[in-house]
């Protein structure tokens, strides 16, 4: 989120949905290092990790089938980040990048990200685990 409480979303090139920046952990990376790298790659923004928002693995919400037929079950750590600076252009994974108020999000939202956004809307202080 930025200083105005808006959330940073990407318009995903693979399935045309809007979602949170994120992705897999590369060999030798920690989860937080992967989050910083993925955010920079997909948005152009350098961020600092300031906390853990939640851990998501519920197969009812964290399973997704891509247009090419590949099915995946996500196990994700969602971090709270602080924006440092815009470092460049987003990768080809993102059609568009933007900041949006939580109650005025574009759609459709990437299905696996909906529970995370719901958690942001409920603004619980403790890390969420599903």
PDB file of C-alpha atoms in Angstrom:
ATOM      1  CA  UNK A   1       0.000   0.000   0.000  1.00  0.00           C
ATOM      2  CA  UNK A   2       1.100   3.545  -0.574  1.00  0.00           C
ATOM      3  CA  UNK A   3       0.919   6.527   1.807  1.00  0.00           C
ATOM      4  CA  UNK A   4      -2.689   7.137   0.729  1.00  0.00           C
ATOM      5  CA  UNK A   5      -3.788   3.600   1.641  1.00  0.00           C
ATOM      6  CA  UNK A   6      -4.079   2.465  -1.973  1.00  0.00           C
ATOM      7  CA  UNK A   7      -3.084  -1.041  -3.010  1.00  0.00           C
ATOM      8  CA  UNK A   8      -0.596  -1.767  -5.798  1.00  0.00           C
ATOM      9  CA  UNK A   9      -2.060  -4.115  -8.421  1.00  0.00           C
ATOM     10  CA  UNK A  10      -0.918  -5.479 -11.752  1.00  0.00           C
ATOM     11  CA  UNK A  11      -3.100  -6.198 -14.775  1.00  0.00           C
ATOM     12  CA  UNK A  12      -1.866  -9.701 -15.546  1.00  0.00           C
ATOM     13  CA  UNK A  13      -0.931 -10.536 -19.127  1.00  0.00           C
ATOM     14  CA  UNK A  14      -1.562 -14.285 -18.746  1.00  0.00           C
ATOM     15  CA  UNK A  15      -5.269 -14.218 -17.889  1.00  0.00           C
ATOM     16  CA  UNK A  16      -6.264 -10.539 -18.070  1.00  0.00           C
ATOM     17  CA  UNK A  17      -7.151 -10.339 -14.358  1.00  0.00           C
ATOM     18  CA  UNK A  18      -5.920  -7.819 -11.795  1.00  0.00           C
ATOM     19  CA  UNK A  19      -3.843  -9.092  -8.908  1.00  0.00           C
ATOM     20  CA  UNK A  20      -1.106  -8.569  -6.399  1.00  0.00           C
ATOM     21  CA  UNK A  21       2.493  -8.739  -7.557  1.00  0.00           C
ATOM     22  CA  UNK A  22       4.038 -12.071  -6.677  1.00  0.00           C
ATOM     23  CA  UNK A  23       5.551 -15.289  -7.846  1.00  0.00           C
ATOM     24  CA  UNK A  24       7.834 -18.158  -7.040  1.00  0.00           C
ATOM     25  CA  UNK A  25      10.932 -18.359  -4.895  1.00  0.00           C
ATOM     26  CA  UNK A  26      14.187 -18.853  -6.815  1.00  0.00           C
ATOM     27  CA  UNK A  27      16.881 -21.232  -5.503  1.00  0.00           C
ATOM     28  CA  UNK A  28      18.860 -19.512  -2.758  1.00  0.00           C
ATOM     29  CA  UNK A  29      16.189 -16.867  -2.024  1.00  0.00           C
ATOM     30  CA  UNK A  30      14.207 -16.344   1.127  1.00  0.00           C
ATOM     31  CA  UNK A  31      10.472 -15.660   0.849  1.00  0.00           C
ATOM     32  CA  UNK A  32      11.004 -11.975   1.559  1.00  0.00           C
ATOM     33  CA  UNK A  33      13.793 -11.706  -1.036  1.00  0.00           C
ATOM     34  CA  UNK A  34      11.487 -13.323  -3.591  1.00  0.00           C
ATOM     35  CA  UNK A  35       8.701 -10.866  -2.726  1.00  0.00           C
ATOM     36  CA  UNK A  36      11.031  -7.891  -3.235  1.00  0.00           C
ATOM     37  CA  UNK A  37      12.310  -9.284  -6.555  1.00  0.00           C
ATOM     38  CA  UNK A  38       8.863 -10.191  -7.877  1.00  0.00           C
ATOM     39  CA  UNK A  39       7.451  -6.776  -6.982  1.00  0.00           C
ATOM     40  CA  UNK A  40      10.308  -5.031  -8.776  1.00  0.00           C
ATOM     41  CA  UNK A  41      10.007  -7.290 -11.841  1.00  0.00           C
ATOM     42  CA  UNK A  42       6.228  -7.033 -12.163  1.00  0.00           C
ATOM     43  CA  UNK A  43       5.739  -3.373 -11.156  1.00  0.00           C
ATOM     44  CA  UNK A  44       9.068  -1.567 -11.425  1.00  0.00           C
ATOM     45  CA  UNK A  45       8.836  -0.614  -7.722  1.00  0.00           C
ATOM     46  CA  UNK A  46      11.545  -1.360  -5.161  1.00  0.00           C
ATOM     47  CA  UNK A  47       9.939  -2.199  -1.812  1.00  0.00           C
ATOM     48  CA  UNK A  48      11.076  -2.854   1.745  1.00  0.00           C
ATOM     49  CA  UNK A  49       9.368  -5.675   3.647  1.00  0.00           C
ATOM     50  CA  UNK A  50       7.905  -4.332   6.903  1.00  0.00           C
ATOM     51  CA  UNK A  51       5.816  -7.262   8.098  1.00  0.00           C
ATOM     52  CA  UNK A  52       3.815 -10.366   7.350  1.00  0.00           C
ATOM     53  CA  UNK A  53       0.186  -9.958   6.332  1.00  0.00           C
ATOM     54  CA  UNK A  54      -0.729 -13.623   6.049  1.00  0.00           C
ATOM     55  CA  UNK A  55      -0.099 -17.139   4.809  1.00  0.00           C
ATOM     56  CA  UNK A  56      -2.538 -18.582   2.293  1.00  0.00           C
ATOM     57  CA  UNK A  57      -2.859 -22.232   1.242  1.00  0.00           C
ATOM     58  CA  UNK A  58      -6.576 -23.150   1.366  1.00  0.00           C
ATOM     59  CA  UNK A  59      -7.137 -25.364  -1.712  1.00  0.00           C
ATOM     60  CA  UNK A  60     -10.662 -23.954  -2.115  1.00  0.00           C
ATOM     61  CA  UNK A  61      -9.243 -20.501  -2.881  1.00  0.00           C
ATOM     62  CA  UNK A  62      -5.584 -21.097  -3.733  1.00  0.00           C
ATOM     63  CA  UNK A  63      -5.991 -23.487  -6.678  1.00  0.00           C
ATOM     64  CA  UNK A  64      -6.017 -21.935 -10.144  1.00  0.00           C
ATOM     65  CA  UNK A  65      -6.195 -23.305 -13.694  1.00  0.00           C
ATOM     66  CA  UNK A  66      -4.455 -21.084 -16.257  1.00  0.00           C
ATOM     67  CA  UNK A  67      -5.776 -20.643 -19.814  1.00  0.00           C
ATOM     68  CA  UNK A  68      -3.156 -23.142 -21.064  1.00  0.00           C
ATOM     69  CA  UNK A  69      -4.660 -25.820 -18.778  1.00  0.00           C
ATOM     70  CA  UNK A  70      -1.870 -25.795 -16.188  1.00  0.00           C
ATOM     71  CA  UNK A  71      -3.323 -26.208 -12.696  1.00  0.00           C
ATOM     72  CA  UNK A  72      -1.439 -24.949  -9.643  1.00  0.00           C
ATOM     73  CA  UNK A  73      -2.054 -24.909  -5.905  1.00  0.00           C
ATOM     74  CA  UNK A  74      -0.538 -21.790  -4.356  1.00  0.00           C
ATOM     75  CA  UNK A  75       1.096 -21.655  -0.959  1.00  0.00           C
ATOM     76  CA  UNK A  76       1.793 -18.021  -0.378  1.00  0.00           C
ATOM     77  CA  UNK A  77       3.292 -15.719   2.179  1.00  0.00           C
ATOM     78  CA  UNK A  78       1.868 -12.229   1.752  1.00  0.00           C
ATOM     79  CA  UNK A  79       4.084  -9.452   3.047  1.00  0.00           C
ATOM     80  CA  UNK A  80       3.407  -5.851   3.983  1.00  0.00           C
ATOM     81  CA  UNK A  81       5.736  -3.649   1.975  1.00  0.00           C
ATOM     82  CA  UNK A  82       6.843  -0.047   1.980  1.00  0.00           C
ATOM     83  CA  UNK A  83       7.499   1.646  -1.355  1.00  0.00           C
ATOM     84  CA  UNK A  84      11.088   2.847  -1.729  1.00  0.00           C
ATOM     85  CA  UNK A  85      11.344   4.084  -5.311  1.00  0.00           C
ATOM     86  CA  UNK A  86      10.273   3.418  -8.872  1.00  0.00           C
ATOM     87  CA  UNK A  87      13.240   1.634 -10.445  1.00  0.00           C
ATOM     88  CA  UNK A  88      12.068   0.992 -13.988  1.00  0.00           C
ATOM     89  CA  UNK A  89       9.400  -0.481 -16.195  1.00  0.00           C
ATOM     90  CA  UNK A  90       7.359  -3.569 -15.308  1.00  0.00           C
ATOM     91  CA  UNK A  91       8.052  -6.867 -17.065  1.00  0.00           C
ATOM     92  CA  UNK A  92       5.933  -8.330 -19.848  1.00  0.00           C
ATOM     93  CA  UNK A  93       3.931 -10.203 -17.182  1.00  0.00           C
ATOM     94  CA  UNK A  94       2.090  -6.938 -16.463  1.00  0.00           C
ATOM     95  CA  UNK A  95      -0.094  -5.117 -18.980  1.00  0.00           C
ATOM     96  CA  UNK A  96      -0.637  -2.249 -16.567  1.00  0.00           C
ATOM     97  CA  UNK A  97       0.317  -1.307 -12.999  1.00  0.00           C
ATOM     98  CA  UNK A  98      -1.669   0.972 -10.726  1.00  0.00           C
ATOM     99  CA  UNK A  99      -2.553   2.073  -7.222  1.00  0.00           C
ATOM    100  CA  UNK A 100      -6.217   1.682  -6.265  1.00  0.00           C
ATOM    101  CA  UNK A 101      -8.319   2.477  -3.187  1.00  0.00           C
ATOM    102  CA  UNK A 102      -9.410  -0.796  -1.538  1.00  0.00           C
ATOM    103  CA  UNK A 103     -13.077  -0.057  -2.182  1.00  0.00           C
ATOM    104  CA  UNK A 104     -12.540   0.905  -5.851  1.00  0.00           C
ATOM    105  CA  UNK A 105     -10.585  -2.013  -7.296  1.00  0.00           C
ATOM    106  CA  UNK A 106     -10.634  -2.878 -10.994  1.00  0.00           C
ATOM    107  CA  UNK A 107     -11.805  -6.291 -12.031  1.00  0.00           C
ATOM    108  CA  UNK A 108     -11.829  -9.077 -12.473  1.00  0.00           C
ATOM    109  CA  UNK A 109      -9.509  -9.909  -9.569  1.00  0.00           C
ATOM    110  CA  UNK A 110      -7.181 -12.922  -9.877  1.00  0.00           C
ATOM    111  CA  UNK A 111      -9.149 -15.586  -7.930  1.00  0.00           C
ATOM    112  CA  UNK A 112      -6.309 -16.621  -5.600  1.00  0.00           C
ATOM    113  CA  UNK A 113      -5.819 -12.961  -4.582  1.00  0.00           C
ATOM    114  CA  UNK A 114      -9.461 -12.362  -3.598  1.00  0.00           C
ATOM    115  CA  UNK A 115      -9.090 -13.833  -0.062  1.00  0.00           C
ATOM    116  CA  UNK A 116      -6.031 -11.642   0.477  1.00  0.00           C
ATOM    117  CA  UNK A 117      -7.924  -8.532  -0.601  1.00  0.00           C
ATOM    118  CA  UNK A 118     -10.838  -9.575   1.617  1.00  0.00           C
ATOM    119  CA  UNK A 119      -8.356  -9.764   4.497  1.00  0.00           C
ATOM    120  CA  UNK A 120      -7.085  -6.277   3.717  1.00  0.00           C
ATOM    121  CA  UNK A 121     -10.660  -4.997   3.781  1.00  0.00           C
ATOM    122  CA  UNK A 122     -11.262  -6.567   7.197  1.00  0.00           C
ATOM    123  CA  UNK A 123      -7.951  -5.000   8.374  1.00  0.00           C
ATOM    124  CA  UNK A 124      -7.078  -7.558  11.028  1.00  0.00           C
ATOM    125  CA  UNK A 125      -3.874  -6.788  12.895  1.00  0.00           C
ATOM    126  CA  UNK A 126      -2.620 -10.362  13.325  1.00  0.00           C
ATOM    127  CA  UNK A 127      -1.173 -12.313  10.413  1.00  0.00           C
ATOM    128  CA  UNK A 128      -3.897 -14.339   8.706  1.00  0.00           C
ATOM    129  CA  UNK A 129      -3.399 -18.063   8.101  1.00  0.00           C
ATOM    130  CA  UNK A 130      -5.691 -20.100   5.843  1.00  0.00           C
TER     131      UNK A 130
END
